[in-house]
PDB file of C-alpha atoms in Angstrom:
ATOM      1  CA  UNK A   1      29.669 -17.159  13.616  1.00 41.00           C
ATOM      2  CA  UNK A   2      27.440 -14.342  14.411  1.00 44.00           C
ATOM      3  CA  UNK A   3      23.524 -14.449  13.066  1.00 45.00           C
ATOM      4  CA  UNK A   4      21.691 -12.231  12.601  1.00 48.00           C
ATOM      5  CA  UNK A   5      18.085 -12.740  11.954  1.00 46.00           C
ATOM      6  CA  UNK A   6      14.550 -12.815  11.226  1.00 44.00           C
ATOM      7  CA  UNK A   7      13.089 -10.167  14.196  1.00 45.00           C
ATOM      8  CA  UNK A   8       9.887 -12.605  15.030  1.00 35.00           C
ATOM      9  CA  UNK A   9      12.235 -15.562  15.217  1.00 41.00           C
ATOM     10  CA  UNK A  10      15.169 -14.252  17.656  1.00 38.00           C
ATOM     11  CA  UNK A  11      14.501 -17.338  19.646  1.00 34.00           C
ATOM     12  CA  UNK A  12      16.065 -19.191  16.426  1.00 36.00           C
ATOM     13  CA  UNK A  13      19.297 -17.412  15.818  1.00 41.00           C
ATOM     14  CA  UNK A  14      18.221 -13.773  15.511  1.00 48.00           C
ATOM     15  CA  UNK A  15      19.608 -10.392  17.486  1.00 52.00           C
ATOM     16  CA  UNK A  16      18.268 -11.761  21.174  1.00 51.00           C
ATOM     17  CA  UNK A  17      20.487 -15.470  20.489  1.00 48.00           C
ATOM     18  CA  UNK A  18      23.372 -12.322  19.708  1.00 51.00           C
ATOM     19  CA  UNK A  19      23.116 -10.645  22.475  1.00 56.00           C
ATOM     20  CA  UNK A  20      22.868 -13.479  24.739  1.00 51.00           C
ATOM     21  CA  UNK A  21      26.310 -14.934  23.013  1.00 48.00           C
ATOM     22  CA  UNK A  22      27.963 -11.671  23.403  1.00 51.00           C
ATOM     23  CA  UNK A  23      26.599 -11.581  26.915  1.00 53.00           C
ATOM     24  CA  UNK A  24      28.075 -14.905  27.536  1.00 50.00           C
ATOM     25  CA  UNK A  25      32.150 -13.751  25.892  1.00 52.00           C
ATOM     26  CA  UNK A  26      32.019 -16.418  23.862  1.00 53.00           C
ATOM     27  CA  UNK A  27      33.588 -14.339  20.778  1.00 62.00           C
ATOM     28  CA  UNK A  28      30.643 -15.219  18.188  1.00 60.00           C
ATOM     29  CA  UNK A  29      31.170 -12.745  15.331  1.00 72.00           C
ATOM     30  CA  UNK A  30      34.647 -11.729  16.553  1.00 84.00           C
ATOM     31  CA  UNK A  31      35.414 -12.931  12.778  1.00 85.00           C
ATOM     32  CA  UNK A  32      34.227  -9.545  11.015  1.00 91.00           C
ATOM     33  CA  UNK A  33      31.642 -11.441   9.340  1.00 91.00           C
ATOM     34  CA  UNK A  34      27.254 -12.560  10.120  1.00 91.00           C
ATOM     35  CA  UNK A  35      24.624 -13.701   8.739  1.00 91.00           C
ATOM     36  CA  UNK A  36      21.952 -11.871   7.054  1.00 90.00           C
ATOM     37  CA  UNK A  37      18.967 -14.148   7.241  1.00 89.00           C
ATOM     38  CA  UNK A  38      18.571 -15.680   3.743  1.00 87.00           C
ATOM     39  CA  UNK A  39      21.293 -13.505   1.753  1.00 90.00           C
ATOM     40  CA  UNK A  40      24.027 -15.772   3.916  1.00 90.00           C
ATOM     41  CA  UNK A  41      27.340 -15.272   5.209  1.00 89.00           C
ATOM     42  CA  UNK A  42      28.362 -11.292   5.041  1.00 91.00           C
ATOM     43  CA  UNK A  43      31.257  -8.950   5.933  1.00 91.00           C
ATOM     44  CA  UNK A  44      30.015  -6.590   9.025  1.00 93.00           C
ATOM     45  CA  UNK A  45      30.895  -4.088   6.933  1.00 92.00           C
ATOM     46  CA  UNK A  46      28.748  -5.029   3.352  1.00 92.00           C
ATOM     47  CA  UNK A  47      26.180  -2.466   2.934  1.00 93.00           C
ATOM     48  CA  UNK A  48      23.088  -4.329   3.329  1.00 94.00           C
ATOM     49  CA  UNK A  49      24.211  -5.371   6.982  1.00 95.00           C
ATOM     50  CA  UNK A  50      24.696  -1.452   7.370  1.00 95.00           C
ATOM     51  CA  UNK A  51      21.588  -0.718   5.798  1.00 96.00           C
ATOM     52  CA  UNK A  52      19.560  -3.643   8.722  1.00 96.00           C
ATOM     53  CA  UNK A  53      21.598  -1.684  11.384  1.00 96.00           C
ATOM     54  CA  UNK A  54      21.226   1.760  10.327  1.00 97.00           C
ATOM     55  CA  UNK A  55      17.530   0.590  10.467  1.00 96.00           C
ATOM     56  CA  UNK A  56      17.811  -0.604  13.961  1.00 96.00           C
ATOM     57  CA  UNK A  57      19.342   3.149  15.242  1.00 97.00           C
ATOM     58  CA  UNK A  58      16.896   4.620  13.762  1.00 97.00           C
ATOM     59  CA  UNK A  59      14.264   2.723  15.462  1.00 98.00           C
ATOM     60  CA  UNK A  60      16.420   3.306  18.973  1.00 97.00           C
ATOM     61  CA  UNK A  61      16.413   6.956  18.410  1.00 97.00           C
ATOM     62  CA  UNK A  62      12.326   7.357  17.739  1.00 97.00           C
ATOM     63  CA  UNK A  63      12.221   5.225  20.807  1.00 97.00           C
ATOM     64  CA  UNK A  64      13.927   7.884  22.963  1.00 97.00           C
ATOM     65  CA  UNK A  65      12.054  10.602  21.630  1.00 96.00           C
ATOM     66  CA  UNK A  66       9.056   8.838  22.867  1.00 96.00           C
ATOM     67  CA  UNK A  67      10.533   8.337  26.163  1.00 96.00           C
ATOM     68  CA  UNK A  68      11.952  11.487  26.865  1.00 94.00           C
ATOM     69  CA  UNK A  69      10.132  13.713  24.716  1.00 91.00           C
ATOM     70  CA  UNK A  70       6.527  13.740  26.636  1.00 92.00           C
ATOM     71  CA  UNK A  71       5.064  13.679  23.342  1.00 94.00           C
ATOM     72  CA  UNK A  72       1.375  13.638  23.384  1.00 94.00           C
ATOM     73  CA  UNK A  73      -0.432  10.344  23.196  1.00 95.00           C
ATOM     74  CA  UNK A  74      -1.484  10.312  19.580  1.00 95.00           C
ATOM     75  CA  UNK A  75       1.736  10.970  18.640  1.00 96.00           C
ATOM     76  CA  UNK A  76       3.615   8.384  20.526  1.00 96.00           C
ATOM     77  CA  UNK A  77       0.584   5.960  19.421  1.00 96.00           C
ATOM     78  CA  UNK A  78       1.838   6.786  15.638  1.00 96.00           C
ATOM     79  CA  UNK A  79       5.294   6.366  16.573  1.00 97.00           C
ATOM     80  CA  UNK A  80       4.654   3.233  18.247  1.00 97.00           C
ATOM     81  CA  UNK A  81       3.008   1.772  15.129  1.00 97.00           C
ATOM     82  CA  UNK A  82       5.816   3.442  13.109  1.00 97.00           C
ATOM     83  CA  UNK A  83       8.695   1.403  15.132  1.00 97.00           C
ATOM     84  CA  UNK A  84       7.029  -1.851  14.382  1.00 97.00           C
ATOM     85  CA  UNK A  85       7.157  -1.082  10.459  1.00 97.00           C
ATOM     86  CA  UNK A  86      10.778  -0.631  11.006  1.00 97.00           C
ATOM     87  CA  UNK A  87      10.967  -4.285  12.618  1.00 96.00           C
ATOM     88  CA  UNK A  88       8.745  -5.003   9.097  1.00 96.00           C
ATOM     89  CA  UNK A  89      11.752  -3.008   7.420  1.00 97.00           C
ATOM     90  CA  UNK A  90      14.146  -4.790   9.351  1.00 95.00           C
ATOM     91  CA  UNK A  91      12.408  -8.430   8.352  1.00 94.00           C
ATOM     92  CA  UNK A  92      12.473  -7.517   4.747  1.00 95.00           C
ATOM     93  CA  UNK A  93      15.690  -6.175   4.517  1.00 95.00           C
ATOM     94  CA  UNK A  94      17.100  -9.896   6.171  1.00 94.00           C
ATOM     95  CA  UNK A  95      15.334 -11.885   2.906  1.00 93.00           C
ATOM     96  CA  UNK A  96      16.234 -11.358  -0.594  1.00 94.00           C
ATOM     97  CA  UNK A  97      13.770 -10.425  -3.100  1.00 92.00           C
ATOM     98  CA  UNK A  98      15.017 -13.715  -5.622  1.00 88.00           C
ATOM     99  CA  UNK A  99      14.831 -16.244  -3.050  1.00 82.00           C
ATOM    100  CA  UNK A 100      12.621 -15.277  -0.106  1.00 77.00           C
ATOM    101  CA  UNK A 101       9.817 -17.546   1.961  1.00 82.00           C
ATOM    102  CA  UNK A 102       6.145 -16.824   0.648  1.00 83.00           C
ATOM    103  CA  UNK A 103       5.563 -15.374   4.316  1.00 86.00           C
ATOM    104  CA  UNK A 104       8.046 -13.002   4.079  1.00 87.00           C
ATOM    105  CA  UNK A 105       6.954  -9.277   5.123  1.00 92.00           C
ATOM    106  CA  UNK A 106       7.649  -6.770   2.971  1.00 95.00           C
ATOM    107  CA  UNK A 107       7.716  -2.721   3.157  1.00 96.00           C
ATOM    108  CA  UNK A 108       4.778  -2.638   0.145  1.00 96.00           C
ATOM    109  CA  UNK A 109       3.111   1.036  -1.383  1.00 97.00           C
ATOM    110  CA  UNK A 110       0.488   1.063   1.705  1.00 97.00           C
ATOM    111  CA  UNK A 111       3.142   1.563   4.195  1.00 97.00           C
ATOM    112  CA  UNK A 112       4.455   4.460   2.342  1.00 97.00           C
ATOM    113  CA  UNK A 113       0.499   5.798   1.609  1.00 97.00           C
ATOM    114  CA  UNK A 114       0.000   5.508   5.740  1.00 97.00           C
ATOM    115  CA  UNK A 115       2.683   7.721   5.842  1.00 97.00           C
ATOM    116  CA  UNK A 116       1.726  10.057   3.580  1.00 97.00           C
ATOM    117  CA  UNK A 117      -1.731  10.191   5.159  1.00 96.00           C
ATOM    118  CA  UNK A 118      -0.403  11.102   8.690  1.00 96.00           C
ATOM    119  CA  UNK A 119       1.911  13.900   7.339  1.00 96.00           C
ATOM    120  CA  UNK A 120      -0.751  15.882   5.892  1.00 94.00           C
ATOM    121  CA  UNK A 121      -2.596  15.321   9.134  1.00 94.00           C
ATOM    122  CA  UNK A 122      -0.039  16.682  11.576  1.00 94.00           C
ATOM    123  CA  UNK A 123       0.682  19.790   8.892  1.00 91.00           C
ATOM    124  CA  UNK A 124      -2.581  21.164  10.075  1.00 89.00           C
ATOM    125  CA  UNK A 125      -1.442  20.387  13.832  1.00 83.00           C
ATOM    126  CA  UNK A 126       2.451  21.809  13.156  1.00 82.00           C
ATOM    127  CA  UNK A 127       0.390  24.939  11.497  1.00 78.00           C
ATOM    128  CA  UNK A 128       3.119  27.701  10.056  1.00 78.00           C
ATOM    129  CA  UNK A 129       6.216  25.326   8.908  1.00 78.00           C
ATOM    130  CA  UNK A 130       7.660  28.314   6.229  1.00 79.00           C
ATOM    131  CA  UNK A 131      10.926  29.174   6.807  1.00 79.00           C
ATOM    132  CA  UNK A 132      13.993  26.631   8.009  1.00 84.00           C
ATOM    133  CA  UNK A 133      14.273  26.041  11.762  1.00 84.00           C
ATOM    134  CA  UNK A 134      16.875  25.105  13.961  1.00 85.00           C
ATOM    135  CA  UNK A 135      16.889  21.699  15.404  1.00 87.00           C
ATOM    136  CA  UNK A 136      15.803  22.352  19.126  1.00 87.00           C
ATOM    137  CA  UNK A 137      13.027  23.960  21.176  1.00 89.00           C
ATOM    138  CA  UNK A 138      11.683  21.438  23.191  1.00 92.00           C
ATOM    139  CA  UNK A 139      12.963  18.228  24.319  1.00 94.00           C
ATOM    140  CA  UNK A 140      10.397  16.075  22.604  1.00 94.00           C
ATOM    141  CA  UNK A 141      11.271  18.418  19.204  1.00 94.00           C
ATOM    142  CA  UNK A 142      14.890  18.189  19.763  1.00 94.00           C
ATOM    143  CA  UNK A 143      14.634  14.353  20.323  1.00 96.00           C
ATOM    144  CA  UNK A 144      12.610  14.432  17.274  1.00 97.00           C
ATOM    145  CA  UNK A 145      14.909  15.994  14.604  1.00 96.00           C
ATOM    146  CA  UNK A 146      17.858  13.890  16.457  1.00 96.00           C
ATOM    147  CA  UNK A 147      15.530  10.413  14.963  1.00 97.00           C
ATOM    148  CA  UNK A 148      14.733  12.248  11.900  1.00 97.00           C
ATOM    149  CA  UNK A 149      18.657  12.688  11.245  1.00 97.00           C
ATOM    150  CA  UNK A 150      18.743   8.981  11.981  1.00 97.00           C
ATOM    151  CA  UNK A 151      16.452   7.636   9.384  1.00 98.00           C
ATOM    152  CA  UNK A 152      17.756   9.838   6.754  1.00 98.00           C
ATOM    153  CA  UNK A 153      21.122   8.044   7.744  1.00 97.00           C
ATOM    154  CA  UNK A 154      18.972   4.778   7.769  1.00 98.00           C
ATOM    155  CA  UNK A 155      17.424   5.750   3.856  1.00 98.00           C
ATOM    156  CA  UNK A 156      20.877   6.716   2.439  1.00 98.00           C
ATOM    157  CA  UNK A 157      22.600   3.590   2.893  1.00 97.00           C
ATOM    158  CA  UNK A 158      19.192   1.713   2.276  1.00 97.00           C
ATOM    159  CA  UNK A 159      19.648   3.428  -1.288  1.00 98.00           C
ATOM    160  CA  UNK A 160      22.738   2.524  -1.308  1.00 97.00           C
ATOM    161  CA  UNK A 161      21.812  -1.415  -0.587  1.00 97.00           C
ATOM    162  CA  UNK A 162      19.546  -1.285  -3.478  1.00 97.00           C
ATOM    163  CA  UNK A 163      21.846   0.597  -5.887  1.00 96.00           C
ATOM    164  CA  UNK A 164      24.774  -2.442  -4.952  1.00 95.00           C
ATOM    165  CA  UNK A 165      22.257  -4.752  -4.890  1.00 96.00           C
ATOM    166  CA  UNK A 166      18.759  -4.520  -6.773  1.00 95.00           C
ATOM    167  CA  UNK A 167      18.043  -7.853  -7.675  1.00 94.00           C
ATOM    168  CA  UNK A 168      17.440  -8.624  -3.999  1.00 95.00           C
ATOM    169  CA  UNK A 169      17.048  -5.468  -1.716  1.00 96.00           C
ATOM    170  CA  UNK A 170      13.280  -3.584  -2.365  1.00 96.00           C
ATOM    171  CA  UNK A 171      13.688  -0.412  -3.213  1.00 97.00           C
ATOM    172  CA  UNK A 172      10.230   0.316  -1.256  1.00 97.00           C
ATOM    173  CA  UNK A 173      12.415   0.220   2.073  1.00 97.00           C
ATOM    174  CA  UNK A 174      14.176   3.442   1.347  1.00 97.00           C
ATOM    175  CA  UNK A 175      11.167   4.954   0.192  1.00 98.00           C
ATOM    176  CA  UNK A 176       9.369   4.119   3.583  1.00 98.00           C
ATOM    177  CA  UNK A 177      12.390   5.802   5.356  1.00 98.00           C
ATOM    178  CA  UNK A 178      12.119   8.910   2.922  1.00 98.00           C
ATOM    179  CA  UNK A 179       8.720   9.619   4.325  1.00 98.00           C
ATOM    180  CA  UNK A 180       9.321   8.841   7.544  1.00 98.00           C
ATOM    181  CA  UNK A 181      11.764  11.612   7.974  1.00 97.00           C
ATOM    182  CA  UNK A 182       9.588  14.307   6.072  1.00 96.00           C
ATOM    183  CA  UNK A 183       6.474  12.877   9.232  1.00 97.00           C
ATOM    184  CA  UNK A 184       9.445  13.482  12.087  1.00 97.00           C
ATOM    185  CA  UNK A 185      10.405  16.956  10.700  1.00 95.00           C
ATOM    186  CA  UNK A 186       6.551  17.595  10.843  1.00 95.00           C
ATOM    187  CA  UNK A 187       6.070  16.632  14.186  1.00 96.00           C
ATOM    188  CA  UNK A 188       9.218  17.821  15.482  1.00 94.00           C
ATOM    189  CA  UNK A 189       8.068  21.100  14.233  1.00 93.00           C
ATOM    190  CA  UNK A 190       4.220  20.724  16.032  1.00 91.00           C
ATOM    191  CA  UNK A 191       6.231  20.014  18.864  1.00 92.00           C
ATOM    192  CA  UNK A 192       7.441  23.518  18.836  1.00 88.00           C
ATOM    193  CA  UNK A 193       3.826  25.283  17.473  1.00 84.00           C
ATOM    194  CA  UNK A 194       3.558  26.346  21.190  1.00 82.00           C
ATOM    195  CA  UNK A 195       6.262  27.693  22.031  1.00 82.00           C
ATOM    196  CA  UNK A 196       8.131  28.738  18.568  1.00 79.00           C
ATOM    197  CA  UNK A 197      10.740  27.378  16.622  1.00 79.00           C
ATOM    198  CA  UNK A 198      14.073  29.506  16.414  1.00 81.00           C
ATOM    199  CA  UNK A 199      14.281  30.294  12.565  1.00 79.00           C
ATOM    200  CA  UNK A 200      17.918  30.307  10.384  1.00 82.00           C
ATOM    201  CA  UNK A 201      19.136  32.927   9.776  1.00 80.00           C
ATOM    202  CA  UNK A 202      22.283  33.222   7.016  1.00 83.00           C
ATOM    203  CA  UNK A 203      25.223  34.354   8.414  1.00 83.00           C
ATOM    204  CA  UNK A 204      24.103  35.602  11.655  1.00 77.00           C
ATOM    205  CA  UNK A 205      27.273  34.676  13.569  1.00 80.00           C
ATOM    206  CA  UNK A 206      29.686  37.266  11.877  1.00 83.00           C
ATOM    207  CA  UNK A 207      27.353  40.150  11.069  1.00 80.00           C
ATOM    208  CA  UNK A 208      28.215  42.272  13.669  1.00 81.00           C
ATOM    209  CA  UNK A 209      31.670  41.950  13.200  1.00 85.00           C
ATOM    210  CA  UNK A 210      31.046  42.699   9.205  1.00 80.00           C
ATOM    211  CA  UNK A 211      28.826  45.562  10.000  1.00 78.00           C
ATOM    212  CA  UNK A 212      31.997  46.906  12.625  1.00 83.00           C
ATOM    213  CA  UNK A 213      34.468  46.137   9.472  1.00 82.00           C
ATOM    214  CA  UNK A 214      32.273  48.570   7.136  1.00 81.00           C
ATOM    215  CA  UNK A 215      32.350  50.962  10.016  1.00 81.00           C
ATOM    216  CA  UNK A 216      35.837  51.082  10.586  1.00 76.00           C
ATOM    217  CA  UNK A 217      36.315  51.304   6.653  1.00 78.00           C
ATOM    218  CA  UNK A 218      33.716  54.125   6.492  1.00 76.00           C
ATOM    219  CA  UNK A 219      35.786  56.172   9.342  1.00 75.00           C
ATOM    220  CA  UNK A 220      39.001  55.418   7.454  1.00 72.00           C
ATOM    221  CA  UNK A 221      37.271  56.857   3.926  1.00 72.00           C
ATOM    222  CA  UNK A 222      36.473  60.226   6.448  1.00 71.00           C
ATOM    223  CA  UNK A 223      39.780  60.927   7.062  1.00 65.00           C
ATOM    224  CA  UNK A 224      42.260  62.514   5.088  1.00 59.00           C
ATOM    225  CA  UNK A 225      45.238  60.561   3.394  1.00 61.00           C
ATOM    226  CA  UNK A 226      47.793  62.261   5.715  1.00 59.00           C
ATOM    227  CA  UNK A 227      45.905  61.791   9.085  1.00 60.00           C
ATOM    228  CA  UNK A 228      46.080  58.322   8.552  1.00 59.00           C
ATOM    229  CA  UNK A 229      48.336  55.767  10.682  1.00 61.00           C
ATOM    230  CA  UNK A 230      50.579  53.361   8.336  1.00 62.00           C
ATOM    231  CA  UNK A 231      48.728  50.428   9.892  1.00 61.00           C
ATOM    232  CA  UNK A 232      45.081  52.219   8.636  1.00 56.00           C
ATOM    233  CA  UNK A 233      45.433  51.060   5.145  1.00 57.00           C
ATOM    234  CA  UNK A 234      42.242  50.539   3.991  1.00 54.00           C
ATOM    235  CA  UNK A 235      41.605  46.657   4.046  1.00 50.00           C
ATOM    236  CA  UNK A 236      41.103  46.947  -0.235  1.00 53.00           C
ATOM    237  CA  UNK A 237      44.313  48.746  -0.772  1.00 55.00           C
ATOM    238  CA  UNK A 238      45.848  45.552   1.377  1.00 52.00           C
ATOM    239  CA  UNK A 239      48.240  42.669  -0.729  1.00 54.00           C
ATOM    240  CA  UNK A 240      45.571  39.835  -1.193  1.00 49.00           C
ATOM    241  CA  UNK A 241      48.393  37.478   0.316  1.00 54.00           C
ATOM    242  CA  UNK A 242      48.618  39.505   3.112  1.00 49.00           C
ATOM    243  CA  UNK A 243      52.296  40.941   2.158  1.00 49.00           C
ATOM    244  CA  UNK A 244      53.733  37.573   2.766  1.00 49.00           C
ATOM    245  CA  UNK A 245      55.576  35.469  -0.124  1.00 46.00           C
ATOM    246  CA  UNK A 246      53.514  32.060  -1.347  1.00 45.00           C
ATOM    247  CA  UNK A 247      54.627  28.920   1.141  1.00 44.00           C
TER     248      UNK A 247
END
């Protein structure tokens, strides 16, 4: 059977002894069920193995962004520190709260304060973040808001884990991951400050074509009932089913 477990102990049964078992075609887990550290034998599919995994993208995805994203070094040096409190996410989420070792680590209030501390710092760096922008701009901003999407997909089914499951799942988990999207929008949008960030704008798509509607309609209005066409009815005086019977 599959195992997942503790991230400092891979060597004993955790996601490296995994891979190397799937590596080796040797069918471990092929069943459709693991281990989750101390809460046991699971389905693949029970939400607190979703909620450990979801965890784990989200930690991929911040990893690309630093990568790819030529970020500058102080951020990358947060984001560094911030992917090892998602392996301290990912070590608390393996242990129940009931029945876990004394040296269990936990997501406690200081990792969510940390956060909250470097957010208000890199507001002053992002500068202007009124209005709602567009995911994009730069690669390291587009790789950003692509991790930030992540952990919010990482903090629903956390809250999810500890709605199913509150006797043993800490709610402080979800919180962390709350924050740590609200830091990624922040820096995704100092990653634009440069250059800009491309603002949304409500129905931009189909305004022309509504503005050459109200034209054509306003040129109908000019002309007199008798100069009109039988296909210039006015798009008001039209059957709201179109003239066709109900299918």
């Amino acid at each position: 059977m599959e195992r997942i477990g503790d991230p400092y102990e891979a060597p004993q049964g955790g996601d490296e002894d995994r891979d190397r078992s799937r590596a080796g075609g040797d069918g471990v887990g092929d069943t459709g069920r693991t281990v989750l550290g101390g809460h046991g034998d699971l389905a693949k599919h029970d939400v607190r193995v979703s909620a450990h995994d979801e965890c784990d993208a989200a930690n991929a995805a911040v990893a690309v962004a630093m990568a790819i994203g030529a970020l500058p070094d102080e951020v990358n040096a947060m984001l560094v520190s911030v992917q090892n409190d998602l392996f301290d996410l990912g070590a608390d989420l393996l242990e129940p709260l009931e029945s876990a070792p004394a040296d269990t680590v936990r997501i406690i209030p200081e990792h969510v304060e940390r956060l909250e501390r470097a957010i208000e710092h890199y507001r002053v760096v992002a500068g202007d973040l009124s209005g709602m922008a567009l995911p994009g701009g730069t690669v390291g901003a587009a790789f950003l808001y692509q991790a930030r999407a992540a952990v919010r997909q990482a903090e629903r089914v956390a809250w999810l884990a500890v709605e199913r499951h509150p006797e043993s799942v800490n709610a402080w988990a979800p919180r962390y991951l709350n924050r740590l999207s609200t830091l990624l929008f922040v820096l995704a949008r100092g990653a634009n400050a440069e250059h800009g960030d491309v603002l949304w704008e409500p129905g931009a798509s189909v305004r022309p074509m509504l503005d050459e509607k109200r034209l054509d309609e306003k040129r109908l209005d000019e002309k007199r009932p008798d100069e009109r066409r039988p296909d210039e009815a006015r798009i008001d005086d039209r059957p709201v089913d179109g003239g066709q019977a109900g299918s």
